[in-house]
Coordinates of C-alpha atoms in Angstrom, one line a residue:
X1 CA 113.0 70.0 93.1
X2 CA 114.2 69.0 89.8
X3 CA 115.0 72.4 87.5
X4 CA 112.5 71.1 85.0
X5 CA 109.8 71.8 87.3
X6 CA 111.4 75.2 88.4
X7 CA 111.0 76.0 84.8
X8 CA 107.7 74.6 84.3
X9 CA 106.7 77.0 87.0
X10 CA 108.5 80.5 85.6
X11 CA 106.8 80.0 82.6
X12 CA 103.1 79.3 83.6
X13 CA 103.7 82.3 86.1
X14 CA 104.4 84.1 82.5
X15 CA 101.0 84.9 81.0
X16 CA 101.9 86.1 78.1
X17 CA 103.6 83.1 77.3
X18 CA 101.4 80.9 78.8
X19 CA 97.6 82.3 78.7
X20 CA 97.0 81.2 82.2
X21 CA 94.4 83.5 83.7
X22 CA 96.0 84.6 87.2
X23 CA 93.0 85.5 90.2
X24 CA 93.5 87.0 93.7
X25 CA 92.8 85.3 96.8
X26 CA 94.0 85.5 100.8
X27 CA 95.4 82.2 102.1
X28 CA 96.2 82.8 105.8
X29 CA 95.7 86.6 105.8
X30 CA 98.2 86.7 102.7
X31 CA 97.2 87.5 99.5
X32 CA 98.0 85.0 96.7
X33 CA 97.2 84.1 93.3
X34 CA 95.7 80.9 92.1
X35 CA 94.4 79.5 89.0
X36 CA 91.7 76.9 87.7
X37 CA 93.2 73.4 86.6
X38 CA 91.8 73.3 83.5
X39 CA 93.7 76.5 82.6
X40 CA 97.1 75.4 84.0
X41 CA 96.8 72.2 82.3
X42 CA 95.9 74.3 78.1
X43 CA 99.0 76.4 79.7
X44 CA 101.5 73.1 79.6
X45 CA 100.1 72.0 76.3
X46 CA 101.0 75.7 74.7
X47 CA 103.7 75.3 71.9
X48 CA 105.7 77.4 73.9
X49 CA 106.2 75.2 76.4
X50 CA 108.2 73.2 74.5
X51 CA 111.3 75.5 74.9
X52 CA 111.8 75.2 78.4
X53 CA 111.7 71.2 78.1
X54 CA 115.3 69.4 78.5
X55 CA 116.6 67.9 75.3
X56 CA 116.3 64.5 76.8
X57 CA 112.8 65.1 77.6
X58 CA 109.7 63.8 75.5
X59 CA 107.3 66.8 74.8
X60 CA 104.0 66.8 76.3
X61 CA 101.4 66.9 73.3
X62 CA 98.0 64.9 75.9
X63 CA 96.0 66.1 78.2
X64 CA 97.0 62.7 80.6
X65 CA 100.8 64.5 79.6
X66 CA 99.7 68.1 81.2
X67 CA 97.8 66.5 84.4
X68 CA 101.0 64.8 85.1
X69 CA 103.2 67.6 85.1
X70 CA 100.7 69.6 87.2
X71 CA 100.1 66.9 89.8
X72 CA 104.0 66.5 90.1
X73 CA 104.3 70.4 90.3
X74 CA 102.3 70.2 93.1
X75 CA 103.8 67.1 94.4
X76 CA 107.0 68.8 94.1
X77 CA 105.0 72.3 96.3
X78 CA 105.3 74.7 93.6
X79 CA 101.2 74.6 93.9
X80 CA 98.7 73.5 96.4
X81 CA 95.2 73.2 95.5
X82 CA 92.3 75.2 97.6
X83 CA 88.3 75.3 97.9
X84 CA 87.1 78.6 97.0
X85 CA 85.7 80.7 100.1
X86 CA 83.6 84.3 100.4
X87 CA 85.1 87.6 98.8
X88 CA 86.4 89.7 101.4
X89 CA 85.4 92.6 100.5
X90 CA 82.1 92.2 97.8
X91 CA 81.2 90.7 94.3
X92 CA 84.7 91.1 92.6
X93 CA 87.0 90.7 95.4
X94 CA 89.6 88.7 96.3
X95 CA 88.1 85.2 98.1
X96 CA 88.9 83.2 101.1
X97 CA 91.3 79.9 100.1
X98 CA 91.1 76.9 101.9
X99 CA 93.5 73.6 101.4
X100 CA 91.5 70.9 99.9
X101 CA 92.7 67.6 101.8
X102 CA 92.3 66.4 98.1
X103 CA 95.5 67.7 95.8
X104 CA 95.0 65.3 92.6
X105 CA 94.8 67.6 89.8
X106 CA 90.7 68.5 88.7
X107 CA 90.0 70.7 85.2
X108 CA 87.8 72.3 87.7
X109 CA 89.6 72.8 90.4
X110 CA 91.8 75.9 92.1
X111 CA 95.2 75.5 92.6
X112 CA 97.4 78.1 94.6
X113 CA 100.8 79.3 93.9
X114 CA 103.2 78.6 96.6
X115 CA 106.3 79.3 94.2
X116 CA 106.3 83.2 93.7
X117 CA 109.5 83.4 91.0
X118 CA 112.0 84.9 90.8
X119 CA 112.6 87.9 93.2
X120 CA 115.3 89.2 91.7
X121 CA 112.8 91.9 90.1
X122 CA 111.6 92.8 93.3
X123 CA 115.3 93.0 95.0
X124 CA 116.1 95.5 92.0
X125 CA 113.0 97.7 91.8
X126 CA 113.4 97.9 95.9
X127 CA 117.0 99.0 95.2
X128 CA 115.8 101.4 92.6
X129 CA 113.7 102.8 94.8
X130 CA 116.0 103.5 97.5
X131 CA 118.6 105.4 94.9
X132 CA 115.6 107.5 93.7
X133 CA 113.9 108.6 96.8
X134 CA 118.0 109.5 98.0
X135 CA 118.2 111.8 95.0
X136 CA 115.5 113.4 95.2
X137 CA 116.2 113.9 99.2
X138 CA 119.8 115.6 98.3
X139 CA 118.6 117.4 95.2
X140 CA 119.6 120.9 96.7
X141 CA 123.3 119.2 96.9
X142 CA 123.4 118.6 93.6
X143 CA 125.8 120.7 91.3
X144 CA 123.9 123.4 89.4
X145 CA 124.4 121.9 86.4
X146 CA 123.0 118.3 87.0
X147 CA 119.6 120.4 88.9
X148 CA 119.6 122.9 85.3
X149 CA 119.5 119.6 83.0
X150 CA 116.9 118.1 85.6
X151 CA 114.5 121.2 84.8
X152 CA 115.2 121.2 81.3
X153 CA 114.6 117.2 80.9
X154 CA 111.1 117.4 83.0
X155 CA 109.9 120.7 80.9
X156 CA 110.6 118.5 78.4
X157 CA 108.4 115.6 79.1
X158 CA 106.0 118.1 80.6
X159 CA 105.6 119.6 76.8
X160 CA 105.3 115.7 75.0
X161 CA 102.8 115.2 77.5
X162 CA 100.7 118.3 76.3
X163 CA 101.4 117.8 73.0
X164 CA 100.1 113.9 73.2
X165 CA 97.0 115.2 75.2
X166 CA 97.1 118.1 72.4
X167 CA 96.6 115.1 69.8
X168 CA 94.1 113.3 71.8
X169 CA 91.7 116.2 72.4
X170 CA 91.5 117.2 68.6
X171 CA 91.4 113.7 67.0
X172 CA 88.1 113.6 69.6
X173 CA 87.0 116.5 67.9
X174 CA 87.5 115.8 64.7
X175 CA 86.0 112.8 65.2
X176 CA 83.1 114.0 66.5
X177 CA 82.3 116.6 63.5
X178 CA 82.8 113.8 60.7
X179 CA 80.1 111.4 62.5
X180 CA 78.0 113.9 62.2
X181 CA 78.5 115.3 59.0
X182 CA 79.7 111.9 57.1
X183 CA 78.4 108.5 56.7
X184 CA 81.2 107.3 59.2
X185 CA 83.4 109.3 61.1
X186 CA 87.5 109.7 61.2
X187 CA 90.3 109.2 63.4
X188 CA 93.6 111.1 62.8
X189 CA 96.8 108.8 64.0
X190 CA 94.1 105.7 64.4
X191 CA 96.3 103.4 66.1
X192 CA 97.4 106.0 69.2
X193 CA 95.8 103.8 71.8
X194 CA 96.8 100.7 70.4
X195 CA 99.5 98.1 71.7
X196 CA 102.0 99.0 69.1
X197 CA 105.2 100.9 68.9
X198 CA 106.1 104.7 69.1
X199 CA 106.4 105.3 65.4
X200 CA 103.3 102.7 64.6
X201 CA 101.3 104.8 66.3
X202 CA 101.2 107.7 64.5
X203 CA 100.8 105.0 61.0
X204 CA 98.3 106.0 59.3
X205 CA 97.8 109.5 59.2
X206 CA 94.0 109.1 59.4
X207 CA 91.6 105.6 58.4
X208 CA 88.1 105.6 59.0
X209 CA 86.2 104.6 61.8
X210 CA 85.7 100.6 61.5
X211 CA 82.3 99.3 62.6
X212 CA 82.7 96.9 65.6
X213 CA 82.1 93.6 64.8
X214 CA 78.9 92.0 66.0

C-alpha cells in the first residue's frame, strides 16, 4: 500500500490526535476494535491531519475528500467494514462482527481495523518484561549494594505514596468542614486530580469549590 495510507492509518489509530472513538468487538473469536464511519471520516477532516499528508498532496478540506480516503483505506485492507452482532457477555460488552458484503463507506456504518500499527511498542514492552521478571528472579545474586539502593528507592516511593494519600485524606476533610460551615466549601492543592503536570498540581494552594455547570 502506498505510505500515505500507512500514515493515514497511524494517525486515526491515534485518538488523541484524531478524536476517533475506538469500540471492542470479536471478529472470528479475536477481539478487535472498530469504529463508526461518520467518526473516521470528522477524524480525516481534523487539522491535524494535514501533517502526515505528502507535500505533493492536495489537503482534504470535504466530506466527498474524507469518504475517499476511507473507501481507499479500506480498498487498500487497512479496514473492513462489519454488521454489528449480540454482546458476548451483556449490555456493555464487546459485540459479535460480521463482514458486510457491502464495503462502500456509510456515516453510519462500522468499519474494523485490520491494520493494528506499529508493534514495535509491543516487541519493547514484551522485552521489558522479560529483563524485569529476570531481575527480580536473581535478586538474591545481586551485589549487596545494588539490593541496599533497591530497599532504600522502594521505601522511598512507599513514603510519597503515603504522603500523596496523606494529602488526599485531609484536603477530603477539610473539605468537608468548610461545606458545612461556609457558603461553599474548599480544596487545598485543587488541581491534584487533574490532567496536569507534577508542579501544576499542587498550583494553587487552595481555590474554592466551583459549582458544576448545569
Amino acid at each position: 500500500a502506498p505510505p500515505f495510507y500507512k500514515a493515514t492509518a497511524e494517525f486515526l489509530r491515534d485518538t488523541k490526535k484524531s478524536g476517533l472513538k475506538m469500540r471492542q468487538g470479536v471478529f472470528n473469536g479475536k477481539r478487535v476494535e472498530y469504529f463508526k464511519g461518520k467518526s473516521g471520516v470528522n477524524g480525516v477532516l481534523k487539522e491535524g491531519f494535514a501533517k502526515v499528508l505528502p507535500k505533493d498532496r492536495e489537503p482534504v478540506t470535504t466530506r466527498e475528500d474524507a469518504i475517499k480516503v476511507m473507501n481507499d483505506l479500506g480498498k487498500h485492507g487497512f479496514i473492513l467494514r462489519v454488521n454489528r452482532g449480540d454482546n458476548i457477555g451483556g449490555k456493555g460488552s464487546a459485540r459479535v462482527l460480521q463482514p458486510n458484503p457491502q464495503q462502500e463507506l456509510k456515516d453510519d456504518g462500522y468499519y474494523m481495523w485490520i491494520y493494528e500499527g506499529s508493534q514495535l511498542k509491543l516487541y519493547l514492552y514484551a522485552a521489558l518484561l522479560v529483563v524485569t521478571v529476570l531481575a527480580a528472579v536473581l535478586f538474591p545474586l545481586w551485589p549487596e549494594s545494588l539490593r541496599l539502593g533497591v530497599w532504600y528507592l522502594s521505601v522511598g516511593v512507599l513514603g510519597l505514596l503515603g504522603v500523596f494519600f496523606g494529602i488526599a485524606i485531609v484536603r477530603l476533610i477539610l473539605y468537608i468542614i468548610t461545606i458545612v460551615i461556609l457558603p461553599r466549601g474548599i480544596w487545598i492543592f485543587p488541581n491534584l486530580f487533574e490532567d496536569v503536570g507534577i508542579i501544576d498540581s499542587f498550583i494553587p494552594f487552595w481555590a474554592w469549590d466551583e459549582p458544576s455547570a448545569k
